[in-house]
Coordinates of C-alpha atoms in Angstrom, one line a residue:
X1187 CA 118.3 105.3 269.8
X1188 CA 117.3 107.8 272.2
X1189 CA 119.9 110.4 272.3
X1190 CA 123.8 110.6 272.8
X1191 CA 125.4 110.3 276.1
X1192 CA 126.7 113.7 276.1
X1193 CA 123.2 114.7 276.3
X1194 CA 122.9 113.0 279.8
X1195 CA 126.0 114.8 280.6
X1196 CA 124.7 117.9 279.9
X1197 CA 121.5 117.4 281.6
X1198 CA 123.1 116.3 284.6
X1199 CA 125.5 119.4 284.5
X1200 CA 122.3 121.7 284.2
X1201 CA 121.0 120.0 287.7
X1202 CA 118.3 118.1 285.8
X1203 CA 116.9 114.9 287.8
X1204 CA 116.2 112.9 284.8
X1205 CA 118.9 111.8 281.8
X1206 CA 118.4 112.9 278.4
X1207 CA 118.9 116.0 276.0
X1208 CA 117.5 119.4 278.1
X1209 CA 115.0 121.5 276.1
X1210 CA 116.6 123.6 273.5
X1211 CA 115.2 126.7 275.0
X1212 CA 116.6 125.9 278.4
X1213 CA 120.1 125.0 277.0
X1214 CA 120.3 128.5 275.1
X1215 CA 119.1 130.2 278.2
X1216 CA 121.8 128.6 280.2
X1217 CA 124.5 129.4 277.0
X1218 CA 123.5 133.1 277.2
X1219 CA 123.9 133.3 281.1
X1220 CA 127.5 131.7 280.8
X1221 CA 128.3 134.1 277.7
X1222 CA 127.1 137.1 279.7
X1223 CA 129.5 135.9 282.7
X1224 CA 132.2 135.4 280.3
X1225 CA 132.0 138.8 278.7
X1226 CA 132.0 140.6 281.9
X1227 CA 134.8 138.5 283.5
X1228 CA 136.8 139.1 280.3
X1229 CA 136.3 143.1 280.3
X1230 CA 137.1 143.1 284.1
X1231 CA 140.4 141.2 284.1
X1232 CA 142.1 141.3 280.6
X1233 CA 143.3 144.6 279.0
X1234 CA 143.2 142.9 275.4
X1235 CA 139.1 142.5 276.1
X1236 CA 138.6 145.9 277.5
X1237 CA 139.7 147.5 274.4
X1238 CA 138.5 144.8 272.0
X1239 CA 134.9 144.9 273.2
X1240 CA 134.8 148.7 273.9
X1241 CA 131.5 150.0 272.6
X1242 CA 129.7 146.7 272.7
X1243 CA 126.7 146.2 275.1
X1244 CA 127.4 145.2 278.4
X1245 CA 124.8 142.4 278.6
X1246 CA 123.6 140.5 275.6
X1247 CA 120.1 139.6 275.4
X1248 CA 120.1 136.8 273.0
X1249 CA 122.7 134.4 271.5
X1250 CA 122.0 135.7 268.3
X1251 CA 123.2 139.3 269.3
X1252 CA 126.8 137.8 269.6
X1253 CA 127.2 138.5 266.2
X1254 CA 127.5 142.1 266.8
X1255 CA 130.6 141.6 268.9
X1256 CA 134.0 141.7 266.8
X1257 CA 135.7 138.9 265.7
X1258 CA 139.0 137.5 266.9
X1259 CA 141.8 136.4 264.7
X1260 CA 144.5 134.0 264.7
X1261 CA 147.1 136.6 264.3
X1262 CA 145.5 138.7 267.3
X1263 CA 146.1 135.6 269.4
X1264 CA 149.6 135.2 268.2
X1265 CA 150.5 138.6 268.8
X1266 CA 148.7 139.5 271.9
X1267 CA 148.1 135.9 273.6
X1268 CA 149.1 136.8 277.3
X1269 CA 147.0 140.2 277.3
X1270 CA 144.0 137.7 276.3
X1271 CA 144.5 136.1 279.9
X1272 CA 142.3 137.0 282.8
X1273 CA 144.4 135.3 285.6
X1274 CA 148.0 135.5 287.0
X1275 CA 150.7 133.5 284.9
X1276 CA 151.0 131.3 288.0
X1277 CA 147.4 130.1 288.1
X1278 CA 147.6 128.2 284.7
X1279 CA 148.3 124.7 284.7
X1280 CA 149.4 124.1 281.3
X1281 CA 150.7 126.4 278.4
X1282 CA 150.6 125.1 274.9
X1283 CA 153.0 126.7 272.3
X1284 CA 151.6 126.3 268.4
X1285 CA 154.4 127.7 266.0
X1286 CA 153.1 127.7 262.4
X1287 CA 155.4 126.4 259.6
X1288 CA 154.0 129.0 257.5
X1289 CA 155.4 132.2 259.7
X1290 CA 158.3 133.0 261.4
X1291 CA 156.5 135.5 263.5
X1292 CA 155.6 135.0 267.2
X1293 CA 154.3 131.5 268.4
X1294 CA 150.8 131.1 269.1
X1295 CA 150.3 130.2 273.0
X1296 CA 146.8 128.9 274.7
X1297 CA 146.8 129.0 278.3
X1298 CA 144.7 126.7 280.4
X1299 CA 143.7 126.4 284.1
X1300 CA 143.2 122.8 286.0
X1301 CA 139.5 123.7 285.6
X1302 CA 140.0 123.9 282.0
X1303 CA 141.8 120.7 281.7
X1304 CA 139.5 118.6 284.1
X1305 CA 136.5 119.9 282.0
X1306 CA 138.1 118.3 279.1
X1307 CA 138.6 114.9 280.6
X1308 CA 134.9 115.2 281.7
X1309 CA 134.1 115.5 278.2
X1310 CA 136.3 112.6 277.2
X1311 CA 134.7 110.5 279.6
X1312 CA 131.1 111.4 278.2
X1313 CA 131.9 111.1 274.7
X1314 CA 133.8 107.8 274.8
X1315 CA 131.1 106.2 276.6
X1316 CA 129.6 105.1 273.5
X1317 CA 133.0 104.2 271.6
X1318 CA 134.8 101.9 273.9
X1319 CA 133.1 98.9 275.5
X1320 CA 132.6 98.9 279.5
X1321 CA 136.0 98.3 280.9
X1322 CA 137.8 98.0 277.7
X1323 CA 141.1 98.9 276.8
X1324 CA 142.2 102.0 274.4
X1325 CA 145.4 102.6 272.7
X1326 CA 146.3 105.9 272.0
X1327 CA 148.6 106.8 269.0
X1328 CA 149.6 110.3 270.3
X1329 CA 151.9 111.4 273.0
X1330 CA 150.4 111.0 276.8
X1331 CA 153.1 110.9 279.1
X1332 CA 153.1 114.8 279.8
X1333 CA 150.2 116.3 282.4
X1334 CA 147.7 118.1 280.5
X1335 CA 148.3 116.4 276.7
X1336 CA 145.7 114.7 275.0
X1337 CA 146.9 111.4 276.1
X1338 CA 146.8 112.5 279.9
X1339 CA 143.3 113.9 279.8
X1340 CA 141.9 110.7 277.6
X1341 CA 143.3 108.5 280.3
X1342 CA 141.7 110.5 282.9
X1343 CA 138.2 110.4 281.4
X1344 CA 138.5 106.8 280.4
X1345 CA 139.5 105.9 283.8
X1346 CA 136.1 107.3 285.2
X1347 CA 134.3 104.8 282.8
X1348 CA 136.5 101.7 284.3
X1349 CA 138.6 101.8 281.0
X1350 CA 142.2 101.9 280.5
X1351 CA 144.4 103.8 278.5
X1352 CA 147.8 102.9 276.8
X1353 CA 149.7 105.9 274.9
X1354 CA 152.0 104.5 272.3
X1355 CA 153.1 107.6 270.8
X1356 CA 152.7 108.9 267.2
X1357 CA 152.8 105.7 264.9
X1358 CA 156.4 104.6 264.1
X1359 CA 156.3 100.9 263.5
X1360 CA 153.2 99.0 262.4
X1361 CA 154.4 95.8 263.8
X1362 CA 154.7 96.9 267.3
X1363 CA 151.1 98.4 267.2
X1364 CA 149.8 95.2 266.3
X1365 CA 151.7 93.3 268.9
X1366 CA 150.6 96.2 271.6
X1367 CA 146.9 95.5 270.5
X1368 CA 147.1 92.0 270.8
X1369 CA 149.2 91.7 274.1
X1370 CA 146.9 94.3 276.0
X1371 CA 143.6 93.0 274.3
X1372 CA 143.0 96.5 273.0
X1373 CA 139.3 97.3 271.6
X1374 CA 139.5 101.0 270.4
X1375 CA 142.4 102.9 268.9
X1376 CA 142.4 106.6 268.9
X1377 CA 144.8 108.2 266.4
X1378 CA 145.4 110.9 263.8
X1379 CA 143.4 109.8 260.5
X1380 CA 146.3 109.4 258.2
X1381 CA 148.5 107.7 260.6
X1382 CA 145.6 105.1 261.1
X1383 CA 145.3 104.7 257.6
X1384 CA 148.8 104.0 257.1
X1385 CA 148.5 101.4 259.9
X1386 CA 145.6 99.9 258.2
X1387 CA 147.1 99.7 254.6
X1388 CA 150.0 97.9 255.7
X1389 CA 148.6 95.6 258.5
X1390 CA 144.9 95.3 257.6
X1391 CA 142.3 93.9 259.9
X1392 CA 143.2 93.7 263.4
X1393 CA 141.5 91.0 265.4
X1394 CA 139.5 92.1 268.5
X1395 CA 139.3 95.6 267.3
X1396 CA 135.8 97.1 267.8
X1397 CA 136.2 100.8 267.3
X1398 CA 138.6 103.7 265.9
X1399 CA 138.1 107.2 266.8
X1400 CA 140.0 109.4 264.2
X1401 CA 141.1 112.9 265.8
X1402 CA 143.5 116.0 265.8
X1403 CA 143.3 116.3 261.7
X1404 CA 140.8 116.3 259.0
X1405 CA 139.2 113.1 258.3
X1406 CA 137.5 113.2 254.7
X1407 CA 134.7 110.7 253.7
X1408 CA 136.9 108.6 251.4
X1409 CA 139.2 107.9 254.0
X1410 CA 136.7 107.1 256.6
X1411 CA 135.0 104.5 254.2
X1412 CA 138.4 103.0 253.5
X1413 CA 139.2 102.4 257.4
X1414 CA 135.9 100.9 257.6
X1415 CA 136.5 98.4 254.9
X1416 CA 140.0 97.3 255.9
X1417 CA 139.5 97.5 259.8
X1418 CA 136.0 95.9 259.7
X1419 CA 135.1 97.9 262.7
X1420 CA 133.2 101.1 263.6
X1421 CA 134.8 104.4 262.8
X1422 CA 134.0 107.4 264.9
X1423 CA 135.0 111.1 264.6
X1424 CA 136.3 113.8 266.8
X1425 CA 136.8 117.4 266.0
X1426 CA 138.9 119.6 268.6
X1427 CA 141.6 122.1 268.5
X1428 CA 143.9 123.4 271.0
X1429 CA 141.7 126.6 271.1
X1430 CA 138.7 124.1 272.3
X1431 CA 140.8 122.9 275.0
X1432 CA 141.6 119.8 273.1
X1433 CA 138.2 118.3 273.1
X1434 CA 135.6 120.0 271.1
X1435 CA 132.6 117.4 269.4
X1436 CA 132.4 113.9 268.9
X1437 CA 130.3 111.6 266.8
X1438 CA 127.7 109.1 268.2
X1439 CA 126.8 105.7 267.2
X1440 CA 124.1 107.1 264.5
X1441 CA 127.1 109.1 262.6
X1442 CA 124.7 111.8 261.8
X1443 CA 127.2 114.7 262.9
X1444 CA 129.4 115.5 265.9
X1445 CA 127.9 116.7 269.0
X1446 CA 129.8 119.5 270.9
X1447 CA 130.4 120.2 274.5
X1448 CA 127.6 122.7 274.4
X1449 CA 128.0 124.1 278.1
X1450 CA 131.8 125.1 277.5
X1451 CA 131.8 126.2 273.7
X1452 CA 129.2 128.1 271.6
X1453 CA 130.0 127.5 267.8
X1454 CA 128.7 130.1 264.8
X1455 CA 129.4 129.6 261.3
X1456 CA 130.0 133.0 259.1
X1457 CA 130.6 133.7 255.6
X1458 CA 134.5 133.4 255.1
X1459 CA 134.7 136.6 253.3
X1460 CA 131.9 139.1 254.7
X1461 CA 131.8 137.6 258.3
X1462 CA 127.8 137.4 257.8
X1463 CA 126.3 134.9 260.5
X1464 CA 124.9 131.9 258.4
X1465 CA 122.1 129.6 259.3
X1466 CA 122.1 125.8 260.2
X1467 CA 122.6 123.8 257.0
X1468 CA 124.7 126.8 255.2
X1469 CA 128.7 125.9 254.8
X1470 CA 130.9 128.7 256.2
X1471 CA 134.0 129.2 258.9
X1472 CA 133.3 127.9 262.3
X1473 CA 133.6 130.7 264.9
X1474 CA 134.3 129.8 268.6
X1475 CA 133.4 131.1 272.0
X1476 CA 134.2 129.7 275.3
X1477 CA 131.7 130.0 277.8
X1478 CA 133.1 128.7 280.9
X1479 CA 137.0 129.4 280.7
X1480 CA 138.3 132.0 283.1
X1481 CA 141.9 131.8 282.4
X1482 CA 141.9 132.6 278.6
X1483 CA 138.6 133.4 277.2
X1484 CA 138.1 133.3 273.5
X1485 CA 135.2 135.2 272.0
X1486 CA 134.3 134.9 268.4
X1487 CA 137.4 133.2 267.6
X1488 CA 137.9 132.5 263.6
X1489 CA 138.9 128.9 263.8
X1490 CA 139.5 128.6 260.1
X1491 CA 137.7 125.3 259.8
X1492 CA 134.8 125.0 257.1
X1493 CA 132.1 123.2 258.1
X1494 CA 128.1 123.4 258.9
X1495 CA 126.1 123.4 262.0
X1496 CA 123.2 120.6 261.0
X1497 CA 119.9 121.6 260.9
X1498 CA 117.0 119.3 262.6
X1499 CA 117.6 116.6 265.3
X1500 CA 120.3 113.7 265.1
X1501 CA 119.3 110.3 264.0
X1502 CA 120.1 109.1 267.7
X1503 CA 117.1 111.1 269.0
X1504 CA 119.2 114.0 270.1
X1505 CA 117.6 117.5 269.5
X1506 CA 120.5 119.4 270.2
X1507 CA 122.9 121.2 267.6
X1508 CA 125.3 118.9 265.9
X1509 CA 128.4 119.8 263.6
X1510 CA 129.3 118.6 260.4
X1511 CA 132.7 116.8 260.3
X1512 CA 135.1 119.7 259.3
X1513 CA 137.4 118.5 256.1
X1514 CA 138.6 121.8 254.9
X1515 CA 140.5 124.9 255.8
X1516 CA 139.5 128.3 255.1
X1517 CA 142.9 129.1 252.9
X1518 CA 144.1 125.8 251.6
X1519 CA 145.7 127.1 248.5
X1520 CA 149.4 127.1 247.5
X1521 CA 150.6 130.2 245.5
X1522 CA 153.0 129.0 243.0
X1523 CA 155.6 131.4 241.3
X1524 CA 153.7 130.5 238.0
X1525 CA 150.7 132.1 239.3
X1526 CA 148.7 129.1 239.5
X1527 CA 146.9 128.4 242.7
X1528 CA 146.9 124.7 243.9
X1529 CA 144.3 123.5 246.6
X1530 CA 146.2 121.7 249.1
X1531 CA 143.2 119.5 250.1
X1532 CA 142.9 118.3 246.6
X1533 CA 146.3 117.7 245.9
X1534 CA 146.8 115.8 249.3
X1535 CA 143.5 113.7 248.5
X1536 CA 144.5 112.9 245.1
X1537 CA 148.1 111.4 245.9
X1538 CA 146.8 109.7 249.0
X1539 CA 144.3 107.7 247.0
X1540 CA 146.9 106.2 244.7
X1541 CA 146.6 102.4 244.6
X1542 CA 149.2 100.7 246.7
X1543 CA 150.2 103.8 248.4
X1544 CA 150.9 103.3 252.3
X1545 CA 151.8 106.8 253.2
X1546 CA 153.6 109.9 251.9
X1547 CA 155.0 113.2 252.7
X1548 CA 154.6 116.4 250.4
X1549 CA 157.3 119.4 250.1
X1550 CA 157.0 122.1 247.7
X1551 CA 160.9 123.1 247.1
X1552 CA 161.8 126.5 245.6
X1553 CA 165.0 125.9 243.7
X1554 CA 166.9 128.4 241.7
X1555 CA 163.7 130.3 241.2
X1556 CA 161.8 127.2 240.3
X1557 CA 159.4 125.1 242.1
X1558 CA 159.4 121.4 242.5
X1559 CA 157.2 119.0 244.4
X1560 CA 158.9 116.5 246.0
X1561 CA 156.9 113.5 247.4
X1562 CA 158.3 111.1 249.8
X1563 CA 156.3 108.0 249.4
X1564 CA 156.0 104.4 250.5
X1565 CA 154.3 102.4 247.8
X1566 CA 152.6 103.1 244.9
X1567 CA 153.8 103.2 241.2
X1568 CA 155.5 106.5 240.6
X1569 CA 153.7 106.8 237.2
X1570 CA 150.6 106.5 239.2
X1571 CA 151.4 109.3 241.6
X1572 CA 152.7 111.4 239.0
X1573 CA 149.4 110.9 237.1
X1574 CA 147.1 111.7 239.9
X1575 CA 149.4 115.0 240.7
X1576 CA 149.2 116.2 237.3
X1577 CA 145.4 115.8 237.0
X1578 CA 145.2 118.4 239.8
X1579 CA 144.3 122.0 238.9
X1580 CA 147.5 124.2 238.9
X1581 CA 149.7 121.1 238.8
X1582 CA 149.8 120.1 235.1
X1583 CA 153.5 121.6 234.6
X1584 CA 154.9 121.6 238.1
X1585 CA 158.0 119.3 238.3
X1586 CA 158.1 116.5 240.6
X1587 CA 160.6 114.5 242.5
X1588 CA 159.3 111.3 243.7
X1589 CA 161.4 109.2 246.3
X1590 CA 160.6 106.0 247.7
X1591 CA 161.1 105.0 251.3
X1592 CA 160.7 102.2 253.8
X1593 CA 157.5 102.8 255.8
X1594 CA 159.2 103.2 259.2
X1595 CA 161.6 105.7 258.0
X1596 CA 158.8 107.6 256.3
X1597 CA 156.5 107.6 259.6
X1598 CA 159.4 108.6 261.6
X1599 CA 160.3 111.8 259.4
X1600 CA 156.8 112.7 258.5
X1601 CA 154.8 115.0 260.8
X1602 CA 151.6 113.7 262.2
X1603 CA 149.4 116.2 260.8
X1604 CA 149.0 116.6 256.9
X1605 CA 150.8 119.7 255.8
X1606 CA 152.7 120.7 252.7
X1607 CA 156.0 122.1 253.7
X1608 CA 157.4 125.0 251.9
X1609 CA 161.5 124.6 251.6
X1610 CA 163.8 127.1 249.9
X1611 CA 167.2 125.5 248.6
X1612 CA 169.9 128.1 248.3
X1613 CA 172.1 125.2 246.6
X1614 CA 170.9 123.4 243.3
X1615 CA 169.0 120.3 243.6
X1616 CA 171.1 117.3 242.4
X1617 CA 168.4 114.9 242.6
X1618 CA 166.7 113.7 239.4
X1619 CA 163.4 116.1 239.1

């Protein structure tokens, strides 16, 4: 292989005459220039950034010097979101509101200009060029009817490749999914990992499907391997979050890490507790700095995702920095009233790998001062599910309430992203536990 299509895209944006990856020195010099422009713009146009960056150098002379600037937390964005903005509210094309299930405080709001959204569509076009065959049709298992959504921006990007995008919304009916794929000769499906897994477990191989792109939630290695076996097609990974402008980094056919949009984002990895910068190859928390966003720049934003920046060149030939697929969050633990800590990721993976299980939803109920783990499942023997839960550290004595559902009703009632909801019941729980 001779590099990722994103390398050509970066080279073109740098004004280089020949395709292929620019030199790392040239890339870092451009990133540093954009970083200093972002810092100057933020100080000049945002009251928050004026205060937050007070006492720091006006100009940074290396990307490594970025580590001397203060970190930005989720709580600061939640509490002071509008103050981070550097443009009038009327200049924003899209505002995305995110309310965490773990808090009753202010929602987190992210603001995007037309230029921000266009840049994401450009990234989607470059990133999808290796994933969908020329002129191929892509089916998106996410909403896409509103301007500025992932579906809308992906559709814009695919149109630049001469490909069509059909948005089916979040998965609700596996039969309808298969019928849509057959009717429209879909070559590629883009969806959340757990929804694609449910479709694969319920329906098996899909004739004509050549690739799947997993996005918007963690995709552990066991899940990717299972999808590759069941669907008999190539599985690609994308990492992104609302804070990255919905697009962040995408895998190439070498499957040797994810390639970031390096002219728009700068990624660091820090020690989750001390905040000390870590070198490539060392795992830690991802920290994000936007390099081209004038509306709402983010500078050293703690994403909460754990991963590594990978050392050395990609197997595809690209010498540019790559990102390990993030599969864990910084604080994945459930604190039980018993004092036990349960790793949500370990628990979720354990249940989802139950033989015969198609899909499930987990809820931690508090009932009259005690906690009960309710598992809404489709498929899988109850004793197998219970055994897997009880093998997870901290869950040995946790009471279980396992309920079986039809797949369609479970999909309709389950949030697309994996999360364990906490629910406080004021009335006694009458179901058998």
